[in-house]
CSV table of C-alpha atoms in Angstrom, one decimal:
chain,number,residue,atom,x,y,z
A,1,MET,CA,138.9,157.3,56.8
A,2,LYS,CA,141.4,159.9,55.6
A,3,ILE,CA,144.0,160.4,58.4
A,4,ALA,CA,146.7,163.1,58.3
A,5,ILE,CA,149.6,162.7,60.8
A,6,VAL,CA,151.7,165.8,61.4
A,7,THR,CA,154.8,164.9,63.3
A,8,GLU,CA,158.0,166.6,64.4
A,9,THR,CA,160.0,163.4,63.7
A,10,PHE,CA,159.7,160.6,61.3
A,11,LEU,CA,161.8,158.2,59.0
A,12,PRO,CA,164.8,157.9,58.6
A,13,SER,CA,165.0,159.2,62.2
A,14,THR,CA,164.5,156.5,64.8
A,15,ASP,CA,163.2,156.8,68.3
A,16,GLY,CA,160.3,155.8,70.4
A,17,VAL,CA,157.9,158.2,68.7
A,18,VAL,CA,158.7,157.0,65.2
A,19,THR,CA,158.5,153.4,66.3
A,20,ARG,CA,155.0,153.8,67.8
A,21,LEU,CA,153.9,155.8,64.7
A,22,THR,CA,155.1,153.4,62.1
A,23,ALA,CA,153.4,150.5,63.9
A,24,SER,CA,150.1,152.5,64.1
A,25,ILE,CA,150.3,153.4,60.5
A,26,ARG,CA,150.9,149.8,59.4
A,27,TYR,CA,147.8,148.8,61.2
A,28,LEU,CA,145.6,151.7,59.8
A,29,LEU,CA,146.8,150.8,56.3
A,30,ARG,CA,145.9,147.2,56.8
A,31,GLU,CA,142.5,148.3,58.0
A,32,GLY,CA,142.0,150.1,54.6
A,33,HIS,CA,142.4,153.7,55.8
A,34,ASP,CA,144.2,156.5,53.7
A,35,VAL,CA,147.1,157.9,55.7
A,36,ARG,CA,149.1,160.9,54.8
A,37,ILE,CA,152.2,161.9,57.0
A,38,ILE,CA,153.4,165.5,57.1
A,39,ALA,CA,157.0,165.6,58.5
A,40,PRO,CA,160.4,167.2,58.2
A,41,ASP,CA,161.8,166.7,54.8
A,42,LEU,CA,164.6,164.1,55.4
A,43,GLY,CA,164.4,162.4,52.0
A,44,VAL,CA,161.9,159.8,52.7
A,45,TYR,CA,158.6,160.3,50.7
A,46,GLU,CA,156.8,157.0,51.2
A,47,PHE,CA,156.1,154.5,54.0
A,48,GLU,CA,154.5,151.1,53.0
A,49,GLY,CA,152.1,152.9,50.6
A,50,ALA,CA,151.5,156.0,52.8
A,51,ARG,CA,152.7,159.3,51.3
A,52,ILE,CA,155.1,161.5,53.3
A,53,ASP,CA,154.8,165.2,52.5
A,54,GLY,CA,158.1,166.8,53.5
A,55,VAL,CA,158.4,170.3,55.1
A,56,PRO,CA,161.9,171.9,54.7
A,57,ALA,CA,164.1,171.0,57.5
A,58,ARG,CA,167.3,172.5,59.1
A,59,THR,CA,169.4,172.0,62.2
A,60,LEU,CA,168.9,174.3,65.1
A,61,PRO,CA,171.6,176.1,67.3
A,62,PHE,CA,170.5,174.2,70.5
A,63,TYR,CA,170.5,170.7,68.8
A,64,ARG,CA,172.9,170.1,66.0
A,65,SER,CA,172.5,166.5,65.7
A,66,LYS,CA,169.0,166.5,64.3
A,67,GLN,CA,167.0,168.4,61.7
A,68,PHE,CA,163.7,170.1,62.5
A,69,ALA,CA,161.1,171.7,60.4
A,70,LEU,CA,159.9,175.2,61.5
A,71,PRO,CA,156.4,176.4,61.3
A,72,ASN,CA,155.4,176.6,57.5
A,73,SER,CA,152.4,177.7,55.6
A,74,ILE,CA,153.1,174.7,53.3
A,75,VAL,CA,151.2,172.6,55.8
A,76,LYS,CA,148.0,174.4,55.0
A,77,LYS,CA,148.4,173.6,51.3
A,78,GLN,CA,149.2,169.9,52.3
A,79,LEU,CA,146.2,169.5,54.5
A,80,SER,CA,143.8,171.3,52.1
A,81,GLU,CA,144.9,169.0,49.2
A,82,PHE,CA,144.5,165.9,51.2
A,83,ASP,CA,141.3,167.1,53.0
A,84,PRO,CA,141.5,164.5,55.8
A,85,ASP,CA,138.7,163.4,58.1
A,86,ILE,CA,141.0,163.8,61.1
A,87,VAL,CA,144.4,165.4,61.8
A,88,HIS,CA,146.6,163.9,64.4
A,89,VAL,CA,149.4,166.2,65.5
A,90,VAL,CA,152.2,164.2,67.3
A,91,ASN,CA,154.3,166.1,69.9
A,92,PRO,CA,153.4,169.5,68.7
A,93,ALA,CA,156.2,172.0,69.3
A,94,ILE,CA,157.7,173.5,66.2
A,95,LEU,CA,156.3,172.1,63.1
A,96,GLY,CA,153.4,170.9,65.1
A,97,LEU,CA,152.4,174.6,65.7
A,98,SER,CA,151.5,174.7,61.9
A,99,GLY,CA,149.6,171.4,62.2
A,100,VAL,CA,147.5,172.7,65.0
A,101,TYR,CA,147.0,176.1,63.6
A,102,TYR,CA,145.9,175.0,60.1
A,103,ALA,CA,143.8,172.1,61.3
A,104,LYS,CA,141.8,174.6,63.3
A,105,LYS,CA,141.7,177.1,60.5
A,106,LEU,CA,140.5,174.5,58.0
A,107,LYS,CA,138.0,173.3,60.7
A,108,LEU,CA,139.4,169.8,60.7
A,109,PRO,CA,138.9,167.5,63.7
A,110,LEU,CA,142.2,167.5,65.7
A,111,ILE,CA,143.8,165.1,68.1
A,112,ALA,CA,147.2,165.7,69.7
A,113,SER,CA,149.6,163.3,71.5
A,114,TYR,CA,152.3,164.2,74.1
A,115,HIS,CA,155.5,162.1,74.1
A,116,THR,CA,158.4,164.2,75.4
A,117,ASN,CA,158.9,166.0,78.7
A,118,VAL,CA,160.4,169.1,77.1
A,119,ALA,CA,160.0,171.2,80.3
A,120,THR,CA,161.8,168.8,82.4
A,121,TYR,CA,164.7,168.5,79.9
A,122,LEU,CA,165.3,172.2,80.4
A,123,ASP,CA,166.8,171.5,83.9
A,124,TYR,CA,169.7,169.5,82.1
A,125,TYR,CA,170.4,172.4,79.7
A,126,HIS,CA,170.4,175.2,82.4
A,127,LEU,CA,167.2,176.6,81.0
A,128,SER,CA,164.9,176.1,84.1
A,129,LEU,CA,163.9,179.6,84.0
A,130,PHE,CA,161.9,179.0,80.8
A,131,LYS,CA,159.9,176.0,82.2
A,132,GLY,CA,156.7,178.0,83.1
A,133,LEU,CA,156.7,179.5,79.5
A,134,ILE,CA,157.1,176.1,77.9
A,135,TRP,CA,154.1,174.7,79.9
A,136,TRP,CA,152.1,177.7,78.9
A,137,TYR,CA,153.0,177.4,75.3
A,138,PHE,CA,152.3,173.6,75.2
A,139,ARG,CA,148.9,174.0,77.1
A,140,LYS,CA,147.8,176.6,74.5
A,141,LEU,CA,148.7,174.2,71.6
A,142,TYR,CA,147.1,171.0,73.1
A,143,ASN,CA,143.9,172.7,74.3
A,144,ASN,CA,143.0,173.3,70.5
A,145,ALA,CA,142.6,169.6,70.2
A,146,ALA,CA,139.3,167.8,70.8
A,147,LEU,CA,141.3,165.0,72.5
A,148,ASN,CA,144.9,164.7,73.9
A,149,LEU,CA,146.8,161.5,74.4
A,150,ALA,CA,149.5,160.7,76.9
A,151,THR,CA,151.6,157.6,77.0
A,152,SER,CA,151.4,156.8,80.7
A,153,GLN,CA,149.0,157.5,83.7
A,154,THR,CA,151.7,159.6,85.4
A,155,VAL,CA,152.0,162.0,82.5
A,156,GLN,CA,148.2,162.0,82.0
A,157,LYS,CA,147.7,163.3,85.7
A,158,GLU,CA,150.5,165.8,85.3
A,159,LEU,CA,149.0,167.2,82.0
A,160,MET,CA,145.5,167.4,83.6
A,161,ASN,CA,147.0,169.1,86.8
A,162,ARG,CA,148.6,171.7,84.4
A,163,GLY,CA,145.3,172.5,82.6
A,164,PHE,CA,145.3,170.2,79.7
A,165,PHE,CA,142.0,169.3,78.4
A,166,ASN,CA,140.5,165.8,77.8
A,167,VAL,CA,143.6,163.8,78.3
A,168,HIS,CA,143.5,160.0,77.7
A,169,VAL,CA,146.2,157.2,78.1
A,170,TRP,CA,147.3,155.7,74.8
A,171,LYS,CA,148.3,152.1,75.7
A,172,ARG,CA,151.8,150.7,75.5
A,173,GLY,CA,153.0,148.5,72.7
A,174,VAL,CA,156.1,146.6,71.5
A,175,ASP,CA,157.1,144.4,68.6
A,176,THR,CA,157.1,140.9,70.3
A,177,GLU,CA,157.9,139.1,67.0
A,178,MET,CA,161.2,141.1,66.5
A,179,PHE,CA,162.3,141.5,70.1
A,180,THR,CA,162.6,138.0,71.7
A,181,PRO,CA,165.2,136.1,73.7
A,182,ASP,CA,165.7,133.8,70.5
A,183,GLN,CA,167.6,136.7,69.0
A,184,PHE,CA,170.6,135.8,71.2
A,185,ASP,CA,173.9,135.8,69.0
A,186,THR,CA,177.4,134.9,70.2
A,187,GLU,CA,179.0,137.1,67.7
A,188,MET,CA,177.0,140.2,68.9
A,189,ARG,CA,177.7,139.3,72.5
A,190,ALA,CA,181.4,139.2,71.8
A,191,ARG,CA,181.3,142.6,70.1
A,192,LEU,CA,179.2,144.3,72.7
A,193,SER,CA,181.3,142.9,75.6
A,194,ASN,CA,184.6,143.9,73.9
A,195,GLY,CA,185.7,140.4,73.8
A,196,HIS,CA,184.7,139.5,77.4
A,197,PRO,CA,181.5,137.4,76.9
A,198,GLU,CA,181.9,135.7,80.2
A,199,LYS,CA,181.2,139.0,82.1
A,200,LYS,CA,177.8,140.4,82.9
A,201,LEU,CA,176.9,142.6,80.0
A,202,LEU,CA,175.1,145.8,80.8
A,203,LEU,CA,173.1,147.5,78.0
A,204,PHE,CA,171.8,150.9,77.4
A,205,VAL,CA,169.8,151.8,74.3
A,206,GLY,CA,168.7,155.3,73.5
A,207,ARG,CA,169.4,158.9,72.5
A,208,LEU,CA,172.7,160.1,73.9
A,209,ALA,CA,171.7,163.3,75.7
A,210,PRO,CA,172.3,164.8,79.1
A,211,GLU,CA,168.9,164.1,80.5
A,212,LYS,CA,169.4,160.4,80.0
A,213,GLU,CA,171.9,160.5,83.0
A,214,ILE,CA,174.1,157.7,81.4
A,215,GLU,CA,177.2,158.9,83.4
A,216,LYS,CA,175.9,157.2,86.4
A,217,ILE,CA,176.6,153.7,84.9
A,218,LYS,CA,180.5,154.4,85.1
A,219,SER,CA,180.4,153.8,88.9
A,220,VAL,CA,179.4,150.3,88.5
A,221,LEU,CA,182.3,149.5,86.2
A,222,GLU,CA,184.7,151.1,88.7
A,223,GLU,CA,183.5,149.3,91.6
A,224,SER,CA,183.1,145.7,90.1
A,225,ASP,CA,185.1,144.0,87.5
A,226,GLU,CA,182.2,141.7,86.8
A,227,PHE,CA,180.4,144.0,84.5
A,228,VAL,CA,181.1,145.4,81.1
A,229,LEU,CA,178.9,148.0,79.3
A,230,ALA,CA,177.4,148.5,75.7
A,231,ILE,CA,175.9,151.9,74.8
A,232,VAL,CA,173.8,151.6,71.7
A,233,GLY,CA,172.6,154.9,70.2
A,234,ASP,CA,173.9,158.4,69.3
A,235,GLY,CA,173.2,161.9,70.0
A,236,PRO,CA,174.6,165.4,70.9
A,237,HIS,CA,176.2,164.0,74.1
A,238,ARG,CA,178.2,161.1,72.7
A,239,GLN,CA,181.6,162.8,72.5
A,240,ALA,CA,181.3,163.9,76.3
A,241,LEU,CA,180.1,160.3,77.1
A,242,GLU,CA,183.1,158.7,75.3
A,243,LYS,CA,185.4,161.0,77.3
A,244,HIS,CA,183.6,160.2,80.5
A,245,PHE,CA,183.8,156.4,80.0
A,246,ASN,CA,187.4,156.4,78.7
A,247,GLY,CA,189.5,153.7,80.6
A,248,THR,CA,186.4,151.6,81.3
A,249,ASN,CA,185.3,148.4,79.5
A,250,THR,CA,182.6,150.3,77.5
A,251,VAL,CA,181.6,149.8,73.8
A,252,PHE,CA,179.8,152.6,71.8
A,253,THR,CA,178.1,151.1,68.8
A,254,GLY,CA,176.1,154.1,67.3
A,255,TYR,CA,172.6,153.4,66.1
A,256,MET,CA,171.4,150.0,65.6
A,257,HIS,CA,168.0,149.1,64.0
A,258,GLY,CA,165.8,146.0,63.3
A,259,GLU,CA,167.3,142.6,63.8
A,260,GLU,CA,170.7,144.0,64.7
A,261,LEU,CA,169.1,145.8,67.7
A,262,ALA,CA,167.0,142.8,68.6
A,263,LYS,CA,170.2,140.7,68.7
A,264,ALA,CA,172.0,143.4,70.9
A,265,TYR,CA,169.1,143.2,73.5
A,266,ALA,CA,168.9,139.4,73.5
A,267,SER,CA,172.7,139.0,73.8
A,268,SER,CA,173.0,141.2,76.8
A,269,ASP,CA,172.3,140.4,80.6
A,270,VAL,CA,170.9,143.6,82.2
A,271,PHE,CA,169.2,146.6,80.7
A,272,VAL,CA,170.2,149.8,82.5
A,273,PHE,CA,168.0,152.9,82.3
A,274,PRO,CA,169.1,155.7,84.6
A,275,SER,CA,166.7,158.4,83.1
A,276,THR,CA,164.0,160.0,85.3
A,277,THR,CA,162.5,162.1,82.5
A,278,GLU,CA,160.7,159.6,80.3
A,279,THR,CA,157.0,159.7,79.3
A,280,LEU,CA,157.1,156.0,78.6
A,281,GLY,CA,160.4,154.5,77.7
A,282,LEU,CA,159.7,152.1,74.8
A,283,VAL,CA,163.3,150.7,75.2
A,284,ILE,CA,162.2,149.2,78.5
A,285,MET,CA,159.6,147.1,76.7
A,286,GLU,CA,162.0,146.1,74.0
A,287,ALA,CA,164.3,144.9,76.6
A,288,MET,CA,161.7,143.1,78.6
A,289,ALA,CA,160.3,141.4,75.4
A,290,SER,CA,164.0,140.3,74.8
A,291,GLY,CA,164.2,138.7,78.1
A,292,LEU,CA,166.2,141.3,80.1
A,293,PRO,CA,165.8,142.3,83.7
A,294,LEU,CA,166.0,146.1,84.3
A,295,VAL,CA,167.5,148.6,86.6
A,296,ALA,CA,165.6,151.8,86.4
A,297,ALA,CA,164.8,155.0,88.5
A,298,LYS,CA,161.8,155.1,90.7
A,299,SER,CA,159.8,157.5,88.5
A,300,GLY,CA,156.2,157.5,87.6
A,301,PRO,CA,156.1,156.1,84.0
A,302,THR,CA,158.8,153.6,84.9
A,303,CYS,CA,157.0,152.3,87.8
A,304,GLU,CA,154.0,151.6,85.7
A,305,GLN,CA,156.2,149.1,83.8
A,306,ILE,CA,158.6,147.8,86.3
A,307,GLU,CA,157.7,146.1,89.6
A,308,ASP,CA,160.7,146.1,92.0
A,309,ASN,CA,162.2,142.6,92.5
A,310,TYR,CA,159.7,141.0,90.2
A,311,ASN,CA,160.8,142.0,86.6
A,312,GLY,CA,163.5,144.4,87.5
A,313,LEU,CA,165.1,146.5,90.2
A,314,LEU,CA,164.2,150.2,91.0
A,315,TYR,CA,166.8,152.5,92.5
A,316,ASP,CA,166.2,155.8,94.5
A,317,PRO,CA,167.4,158.6,92.1
A,318,GLU,CA,167.8,160.8,95.2
A,319,ASN,CA,170.5,158.6,96.7
A,320,PRO,CA,173.8,159.0,94.9
A,321,VAL,CA,175.1,155.5,95.7
A,322,ASP,CA,171.8,153.5,95.2
A,323,PHE,CA,172.1,153.0,91.5
A,324,THR,CA,175.5,151.3,91.8
A,325,ALA,CA,174.4,149.1,94.7
A,326,THR,CA,171.1,148.2,92.7
A,327,VAL,CA,173.0,147.2,89.6
A,328,ARG,CA,175.5,145.1,91.6
A,329,GLN,CA,172.6,142.9,92.9
A,330,PHE,CA,172.8,141.3,89.5
A,331,GLU,CA,176.1,139.7,90.5
A,332,ASP,CA,173.7,137.1,91.7
A,333,GLU,CA,172.9,135.1,88.5
A,334,THR,CA,170.0,133.4,90.2
A,335,LEU,CA,168.3,136.8,90.8
A,336,ARG,CA,169.1,137.9,87.3
A,337,LYS,CA,167.5,134.8,85.8
A,338,ARG,CA,164.3,135.0,87.9
A,339,LEU,CA,163.7,138.7,87.0
A,340,ALA,CA,164.5,138.1,83.3
A,341,GLN,CA,161.9,135.4,83.1
A,342,ALA,CA,159.3,137.6,84.6
A,343,ALA,CA,160.1,140.6,82.3
A,344,HIS,CA,159.7,138.5,79.3
A,345,LYS,CA,156.4,137.0,80.5
A,346,ASP,CA,155.0,140.4,81.3
A,347,VAL,CA,155.2,141.7,77.7
A,348,SER,CA,155.3,138.5,75.6
A,349,GLU,CA,151.6,138.8,74.6
A,350,MET,CA,151.6,142.6,74.1
A,351,GLY,CA,152.4,143.5,70.4
A,352,TRP,CA,151.3,146.6,68.7
A,353,GLU,CA,147.8,145.8,67.6
A,354,GLY,CA,146.1,146.8,71.0
A,355,GLN,CA,147.4,150.3,71.0
A,356,SER,CA,146.7,150.8,67.3
A,357,LYS,CA,143.1,149.7,67.6
A,358,GLN,CA,142.8,152.0,70.5
A,359,LEU,CA,144.2,155.0,68.4
A,360,LEU,CA,141.6,154.1,65.6
A,361,HIS,CA,138.9,154.2,68.2
A,362,PHE,CA,140.0,157.7,69.4
A,363,TYR,CA,139.9,159.0,65.7
A,364,GLU,CA,136.4,157.6,65.3
A,365,GLU,CA,135.2,159.1,68.4
A,366,VAL,CA,136.4,162.6,67.5
A,367,THR,CA,135.2,162.5,63.9
A,368,ASP,CA,131.8,161.2,65.0
A,369,LEU,CA,131.5,164.0,67.6
A,370,ASP,CA,132.6,166.5,65.0
A,371,GLY,CA,130.0,165.2,62.6
A,372,ASN,CA,127.4,166.0,65.4
A,373,ASN,CA,128.8,169.4,65.9
A,374,ASP,CA,129.5,168.3,69.5
A,375,LYS,CA,133.3,168.5,69.7
A,376,ALA,CA,133.4,170.7,72.7
A,377,ASN,CA,131.6,167.9,74.8
A,378,VAL,CA,134.2,165.2,74.4
A,379,THR,CA,134.9,163.8,77.8
């Protein structure tokens, strides 16, 4: 099968969307399929044998730390030359508009997948007035697809309630060979703990942006001297966060990848995840695979992964003091170890193959229906 993937983000960028995509593409290539990636031109033109067709990219005024590709007619040329059996548009918003439009114009079978709660993010940028318009725009885009994918049951329900058609849940996955407790490293622990490896090491991994609500963690450091914090990642909010955490025992590392990131997880004690806006939270599964218990907000997608007092602790995001009180429960090492063991057990058999097989099944379902001229009856 010839598969075209049009995505708003790809290598060398690193986030949960790219991680999921690269895992899926590896599987599709191993199964003998021909994959072509259409993505913002960031200087990478091949991924493990799959060609990457770049679309000119630039920074945008509202997000200077990342480059985006605007809608571009070059996507029509790229799709026409490749002539795929199916087009998968990932997170269609800007470049994805071209992917959706030209797939329909060229009468190519189309799948779309939803990964980012953009409308919810607007609350953190004082743009709530535009949420209705954003939902209208996304609904128009996604309802061109024969099949839509969401990364959690909670998001699936929300999309269906907002009028998105034919929404299915795309299973979770995580690299259980890379992320494992065996990656523990004494030098990494000393680095992340700022020379205090005897203290409880809290870890945050992710994009540094206002909607992640990372500021909440400071209260733990102020109330208890048993904890230190490592923040792994980068983004538009880093400078503000460094100022916010000034005077606390906090280490900012910037981005980490591969084995270095795996060591960071395994060398820490507790993963903290204050965000309430995630559609999945791949970092949650990476932390669990590494043997870390979690503290996370009681929100739909998070509750699908974390069971309170079993593999982590959930806090009430509506209660301003509950986050600190919840993290401080891990002053009890017995509790920490019990939840850490359960967290690792829950995802130790997961891997990426299950979700990749499922994706291929969706591709086959849509192409079969298209071949029968019955695309409109997908259920």
